[in-house]
C-alpha positions in Angstrom: -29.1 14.0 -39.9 -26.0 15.9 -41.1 -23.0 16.3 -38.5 -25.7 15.9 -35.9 -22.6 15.0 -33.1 -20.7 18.7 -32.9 -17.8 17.5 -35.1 -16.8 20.1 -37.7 -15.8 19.8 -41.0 -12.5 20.9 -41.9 -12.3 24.6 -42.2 -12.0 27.7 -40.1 -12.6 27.5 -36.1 -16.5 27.8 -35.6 -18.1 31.0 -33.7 -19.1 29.9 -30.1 -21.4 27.0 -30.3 -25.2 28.2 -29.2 -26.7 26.3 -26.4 -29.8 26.6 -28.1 -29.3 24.9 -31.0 -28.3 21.5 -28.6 -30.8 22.4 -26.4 -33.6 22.4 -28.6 -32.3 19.8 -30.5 -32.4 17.2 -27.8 -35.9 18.2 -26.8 -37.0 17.7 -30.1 -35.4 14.0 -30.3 -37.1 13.4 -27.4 -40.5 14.6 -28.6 -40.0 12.3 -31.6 -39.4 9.0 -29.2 -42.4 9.8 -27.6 -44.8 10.7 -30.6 -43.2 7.2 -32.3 -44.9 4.8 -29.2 -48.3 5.7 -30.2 -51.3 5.5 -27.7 -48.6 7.0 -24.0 -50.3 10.3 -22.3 -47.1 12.2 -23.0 -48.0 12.7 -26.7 -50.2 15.2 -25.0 -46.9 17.5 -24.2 -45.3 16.9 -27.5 -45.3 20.2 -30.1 -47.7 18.8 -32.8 -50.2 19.7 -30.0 -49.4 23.1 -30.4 -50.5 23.2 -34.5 -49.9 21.9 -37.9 -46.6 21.5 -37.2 -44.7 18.7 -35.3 -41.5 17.7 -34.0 -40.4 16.3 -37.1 -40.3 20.0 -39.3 -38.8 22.0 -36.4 -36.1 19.3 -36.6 -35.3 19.7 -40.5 -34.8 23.0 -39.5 -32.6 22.6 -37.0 -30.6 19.9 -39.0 -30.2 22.4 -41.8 -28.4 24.6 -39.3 -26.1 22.1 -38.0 -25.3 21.9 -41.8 -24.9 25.9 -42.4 -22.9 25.8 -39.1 -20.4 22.4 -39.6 -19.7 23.1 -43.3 -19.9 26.1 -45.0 -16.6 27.8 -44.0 -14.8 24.9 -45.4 -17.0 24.7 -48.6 -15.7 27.3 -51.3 -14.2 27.4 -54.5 -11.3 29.5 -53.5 -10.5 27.2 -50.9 -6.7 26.9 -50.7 -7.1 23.3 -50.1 -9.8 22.7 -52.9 -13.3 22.5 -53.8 -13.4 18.6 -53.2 -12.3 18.9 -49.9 -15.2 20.8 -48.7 -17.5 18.5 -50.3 -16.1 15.3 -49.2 -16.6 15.3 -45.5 -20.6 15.9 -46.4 -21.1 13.3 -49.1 -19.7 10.9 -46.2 -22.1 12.1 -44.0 -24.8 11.4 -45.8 -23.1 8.1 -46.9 -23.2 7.7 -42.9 -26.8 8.6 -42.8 -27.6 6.0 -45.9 -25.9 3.0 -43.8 -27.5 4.0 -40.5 -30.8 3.8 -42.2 -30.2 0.6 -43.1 -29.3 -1.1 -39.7 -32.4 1.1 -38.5 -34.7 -0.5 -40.8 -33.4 -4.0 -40.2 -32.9 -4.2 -36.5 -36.6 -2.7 -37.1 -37.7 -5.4 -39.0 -35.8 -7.6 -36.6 -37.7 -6.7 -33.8 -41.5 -7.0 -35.1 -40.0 -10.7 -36.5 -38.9 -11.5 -32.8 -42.2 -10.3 -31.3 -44.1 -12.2 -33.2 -42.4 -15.1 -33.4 -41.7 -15.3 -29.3 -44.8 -13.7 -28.6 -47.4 -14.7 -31.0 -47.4 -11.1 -32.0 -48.0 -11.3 -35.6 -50.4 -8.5 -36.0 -47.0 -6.6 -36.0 -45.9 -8.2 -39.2 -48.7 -5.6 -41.2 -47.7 -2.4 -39.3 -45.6 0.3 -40.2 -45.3 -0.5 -44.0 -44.0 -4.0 -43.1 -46.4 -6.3 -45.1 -44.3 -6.2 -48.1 -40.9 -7.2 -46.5 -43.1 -10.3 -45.3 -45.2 -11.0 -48.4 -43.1 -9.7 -51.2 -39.8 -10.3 -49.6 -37.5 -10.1 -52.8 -38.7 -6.5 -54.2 -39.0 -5.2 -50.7 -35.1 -6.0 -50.0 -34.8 -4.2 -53.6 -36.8 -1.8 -51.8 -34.8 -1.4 -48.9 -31.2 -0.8 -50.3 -32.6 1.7 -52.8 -34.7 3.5 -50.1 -37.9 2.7 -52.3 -39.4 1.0 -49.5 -38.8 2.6 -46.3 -41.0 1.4 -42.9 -42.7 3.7 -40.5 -41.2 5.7 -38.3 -37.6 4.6 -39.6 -38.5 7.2 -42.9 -37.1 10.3 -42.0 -33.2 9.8 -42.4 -33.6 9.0 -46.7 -34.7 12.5 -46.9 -32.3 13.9 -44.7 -29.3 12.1 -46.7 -30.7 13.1 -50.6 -31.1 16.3 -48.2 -27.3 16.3 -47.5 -25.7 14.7 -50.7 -27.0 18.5 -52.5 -26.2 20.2 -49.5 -22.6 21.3 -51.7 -24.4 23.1 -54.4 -27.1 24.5 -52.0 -24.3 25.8 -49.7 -22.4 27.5 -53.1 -25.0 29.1 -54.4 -26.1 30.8 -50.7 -22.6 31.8 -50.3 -22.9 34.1 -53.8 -26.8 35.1 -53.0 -28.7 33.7 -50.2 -31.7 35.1 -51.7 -31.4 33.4 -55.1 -31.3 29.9 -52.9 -34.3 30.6 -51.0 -36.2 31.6 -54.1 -35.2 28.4 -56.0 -36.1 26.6 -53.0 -39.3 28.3 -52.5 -39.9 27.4 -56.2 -38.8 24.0 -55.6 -41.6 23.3 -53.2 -44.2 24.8 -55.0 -43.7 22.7 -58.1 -43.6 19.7 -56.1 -47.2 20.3 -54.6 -48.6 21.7 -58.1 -47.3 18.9 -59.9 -47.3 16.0 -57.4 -43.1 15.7 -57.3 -41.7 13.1 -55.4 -39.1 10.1 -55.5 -40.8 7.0 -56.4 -42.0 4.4 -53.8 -41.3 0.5 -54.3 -42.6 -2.0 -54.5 -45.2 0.2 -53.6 -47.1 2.6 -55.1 -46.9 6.2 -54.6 -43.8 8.1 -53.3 -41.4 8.6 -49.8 -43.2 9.9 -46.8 -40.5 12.6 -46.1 -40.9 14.4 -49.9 -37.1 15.8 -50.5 -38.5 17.5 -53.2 -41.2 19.6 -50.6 -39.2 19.3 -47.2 -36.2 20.6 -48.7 -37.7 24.3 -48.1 -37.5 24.4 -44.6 -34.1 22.6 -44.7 -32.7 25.6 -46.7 -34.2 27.8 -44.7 -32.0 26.3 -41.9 -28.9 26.0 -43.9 -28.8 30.2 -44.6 -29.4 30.6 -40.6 -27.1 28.3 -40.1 -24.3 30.4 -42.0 -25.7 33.4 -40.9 -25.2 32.2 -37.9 -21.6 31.0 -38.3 -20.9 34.9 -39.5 -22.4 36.1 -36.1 -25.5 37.6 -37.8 -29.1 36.2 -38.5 -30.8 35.4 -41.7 -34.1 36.5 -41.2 -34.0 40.2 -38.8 -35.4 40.6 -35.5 -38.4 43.0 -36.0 -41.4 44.1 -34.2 -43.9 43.6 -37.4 -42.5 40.3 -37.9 -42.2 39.1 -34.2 -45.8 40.5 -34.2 -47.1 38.5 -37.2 -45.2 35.2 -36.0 -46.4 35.2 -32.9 -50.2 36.2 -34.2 -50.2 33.6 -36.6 -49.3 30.7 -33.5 -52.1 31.9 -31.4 -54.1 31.9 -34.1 -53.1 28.4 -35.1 -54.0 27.1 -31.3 -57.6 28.5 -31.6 -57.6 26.7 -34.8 -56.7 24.0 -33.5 -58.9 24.0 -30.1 -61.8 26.5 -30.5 -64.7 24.5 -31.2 -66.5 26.6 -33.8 -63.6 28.1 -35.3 -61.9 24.9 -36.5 -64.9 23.5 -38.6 -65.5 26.3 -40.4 -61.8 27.2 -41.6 -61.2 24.0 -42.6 -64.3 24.0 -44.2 -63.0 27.6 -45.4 -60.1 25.5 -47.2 -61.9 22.6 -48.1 -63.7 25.2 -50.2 -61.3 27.4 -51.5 -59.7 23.8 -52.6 -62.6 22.8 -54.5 -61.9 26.5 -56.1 -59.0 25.1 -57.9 -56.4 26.1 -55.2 -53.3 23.9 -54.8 -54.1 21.2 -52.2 -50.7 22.2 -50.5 -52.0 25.5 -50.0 -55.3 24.1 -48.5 -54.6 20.9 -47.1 -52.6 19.6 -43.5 -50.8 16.8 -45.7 -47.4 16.0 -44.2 -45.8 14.7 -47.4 -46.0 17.6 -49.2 -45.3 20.0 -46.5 -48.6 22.4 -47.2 -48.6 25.9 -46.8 -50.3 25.7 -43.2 -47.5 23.6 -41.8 -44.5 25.7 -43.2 -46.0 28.7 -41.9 -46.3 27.5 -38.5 -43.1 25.6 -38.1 -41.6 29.4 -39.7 -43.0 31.2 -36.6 -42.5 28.9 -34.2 -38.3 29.0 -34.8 -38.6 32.7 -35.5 -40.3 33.5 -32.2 -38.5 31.3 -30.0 -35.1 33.1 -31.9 -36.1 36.2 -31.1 -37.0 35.8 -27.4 -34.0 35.9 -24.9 -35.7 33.9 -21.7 -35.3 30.5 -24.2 -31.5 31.8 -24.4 -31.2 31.6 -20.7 -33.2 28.7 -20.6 -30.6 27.0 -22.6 -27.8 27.8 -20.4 -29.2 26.6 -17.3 -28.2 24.0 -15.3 -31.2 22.0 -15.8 -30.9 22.5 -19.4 -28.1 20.6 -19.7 -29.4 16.9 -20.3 -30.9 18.1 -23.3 -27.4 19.7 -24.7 -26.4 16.3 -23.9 -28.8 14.7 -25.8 -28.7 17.3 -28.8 -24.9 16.9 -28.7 -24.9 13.3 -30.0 -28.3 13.7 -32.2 -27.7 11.2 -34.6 -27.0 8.5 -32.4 -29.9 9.2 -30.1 -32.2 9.5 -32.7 -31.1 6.0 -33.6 -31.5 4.6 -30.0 -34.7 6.7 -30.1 -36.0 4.7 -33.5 -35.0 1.0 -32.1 -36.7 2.1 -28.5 -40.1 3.5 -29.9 -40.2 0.3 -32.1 -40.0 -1.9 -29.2 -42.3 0.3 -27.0 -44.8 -0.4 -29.4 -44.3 -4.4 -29.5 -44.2 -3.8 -25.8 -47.6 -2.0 -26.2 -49.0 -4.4 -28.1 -48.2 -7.2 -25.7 -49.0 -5.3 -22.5 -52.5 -4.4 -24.2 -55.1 -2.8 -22.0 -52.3 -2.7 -19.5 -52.4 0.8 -18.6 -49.7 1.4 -16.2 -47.4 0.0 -18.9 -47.1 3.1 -21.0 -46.7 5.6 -18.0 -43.5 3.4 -17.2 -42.0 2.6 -20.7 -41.2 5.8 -21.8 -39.4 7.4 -19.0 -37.7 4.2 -19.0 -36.8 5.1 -22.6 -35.8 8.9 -21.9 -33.5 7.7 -19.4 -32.3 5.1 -21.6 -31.4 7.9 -24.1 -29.3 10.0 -21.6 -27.3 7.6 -20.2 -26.3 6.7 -24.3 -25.8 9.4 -24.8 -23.7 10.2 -21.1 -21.8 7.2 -22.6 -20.7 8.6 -26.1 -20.4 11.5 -24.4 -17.8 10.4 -21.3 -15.7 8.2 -24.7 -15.5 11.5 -26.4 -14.0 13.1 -23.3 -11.9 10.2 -22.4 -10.2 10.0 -25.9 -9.6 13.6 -26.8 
């Protein structure tokens, strides 16, 4: 999750940071810790019940803007102090993200292991991907190191570190012509749901849940708004026909998703058009791939919410501010977030049937994720 704290890499002093960015950010990581404790009523106020799109996409997004924002200035190859030393401070990032990945995915494992060994929980020991760290122990810890093998919902920081380590080249070429990037990108992702393009899984079959090769789209996409934004300008202009199409294309998404005729029949519509010969990522709601239907609505979704100014002075209220708080420090409350929701769902499974259980754990764990993040917060005051 690249430079996911507010530093900055070295370079000139960044524009004025935007509210919104933290804001958004935090309510996102939020989102995530609740959608990752399956079976808790607040999944019901999370965004992926708003289309095909959850919080996961909005937050490649946003992580390709931190990216546009903490690094492009000092990325150039006029740069009086070199090329290398604009690239250095993001290959350690995502050297960063690579190491934080694997504590994840250990303390991870660490806690199933502990559940079911104190608590006879060993229906645990098959979820989330897990059987082959248990079963095939050796070629899962080959696996592990070389992010072949990667457990559920501890999958999404691989992507975002292959994401980072090309972030360099991605960052020089939008510099020369933002629109050459986006159309290699664009081209990137199509060739990876026509021809099936992913990294490898093992010792599974199959490839990473997160596809670099697919998700990368909408990570560009945030990188050039991120350097727009860093300029004082916007990547994509504020205009009536689009703000009209964005925002038609949403509502049209939610009676998709919720009008009782209308759903069956246009997904029948694409199962159709599918068996036509049209790319399954065109057709289909698969998340690895990011289909058509998902980067569309994801698209709108930050494009509207960009354009309107009430989410602007949403931002910059006082009540907003937790969330800036939270945003602020992304990377480590996304990894507070990941152990939390792991043990929410041992928890789950232990309390089971216990319905008041759920209700309690996961403002428990919200709480728990401010006050980490007061904490990194108050150390960051205290030693500047």
């Amino acid at each position: 999750m690249p430079q996911l704290d507010g530093t900055t890499a070295a370079g000139p002093k960044r524009a004025a940071r935007d509210l919104r960015i933290d804001a958004f950010r935090g309510l996102l990581l939020v989102m995530i810790f609740i959608d990752h404790v399956p079976g808790n009523w607040y999944e019901n106020l999370t965004l992926r019940n708003l289309g095909f799109s959850d919080a996961a996409e909005s937050f490649f997004v946003m992580s390709g803007m931190a990216t546009g924002l903490a690094y492009s200035a000092g990325l150039s190859p006029i740069s009086a102090t070199g090329l290398w030393a604009g690239i250095a401070p993001i290959w350690k990032r995502a050297w960063v993200l690579y190491l934080t990945h694997i504590f994840l995915t250990i303390a991870g494992i660490a806690i199933f292991a502990y559940s079911a060994e104190a608590f006879g929980l060993t229906q645990l020991l098959t979820k989330n991907n897990l059987r082959q760290v248990f079963q095939n122990t050796q070629a899962a810890m080959v696996g592990i190191v070389t992010l072949g093998h990667q457990i559920g919902y501890v999958n999404i920081l691989p992507a975002y570190s292959v994401l980072l380590f090309a972030a360099p080249i991605a960052i020089l070429i939008g510099k020369r012509s933002p629109i050459v990037l986006l159309a290699l990108s664009v081209f990137l992702w199509f060739c990876a749901g026509l021809f099936r393009l992913n990294i490898p899984a093992y010792p599974n079959s199959g490839g990473w849940f997160f596809n670099p090769f697919a998700w990368q789209l909408i990570f560009v996409i945030g990188l050039l708004t991120g350097m727009a934004l860093r300029d004082g300008k916007r990547f994509v202009p504020k205009t009536k026909l689009l703000f009209a199409l964005a925002s038609g294309w949403l509502l049209f998404v939610l009676a998709w998703r919720y009008v009782p005729v209308l759903g069956p029949e246009l997904n029948h519509g694409m199962a159709k058009l599918s068996s036509y010969g049209l790319p399954f990522h065109i057709t289909s709601h698969d998340k690895t791939y990011l289909p058509m239907l998902r980067l569309l609505h994801v698209l709108a979704l930050v494009y509207v919410v960009s354009c309107l100014p009430i989410f602007t002075r949403m931002a910059e209220h006082a009540l907003a501010k937790p969330l800036c708080l939270l945003g602020r420090h992304g990377l480590l409350i996304f990894s507070a977030g990941a152990l939390l929701s792991l043990a929410g769902q041992a928890t789950f499974a232990y309390f089971k049937g216990v319905a008041i259980v759920p209700w309690i754990f996961i403002p428990f764990g919200v709480l728990t994720l401010w006050a980490t993040a007061w904490v990194a917060d108050w150390k960051r005051r205290a030693s500047a």
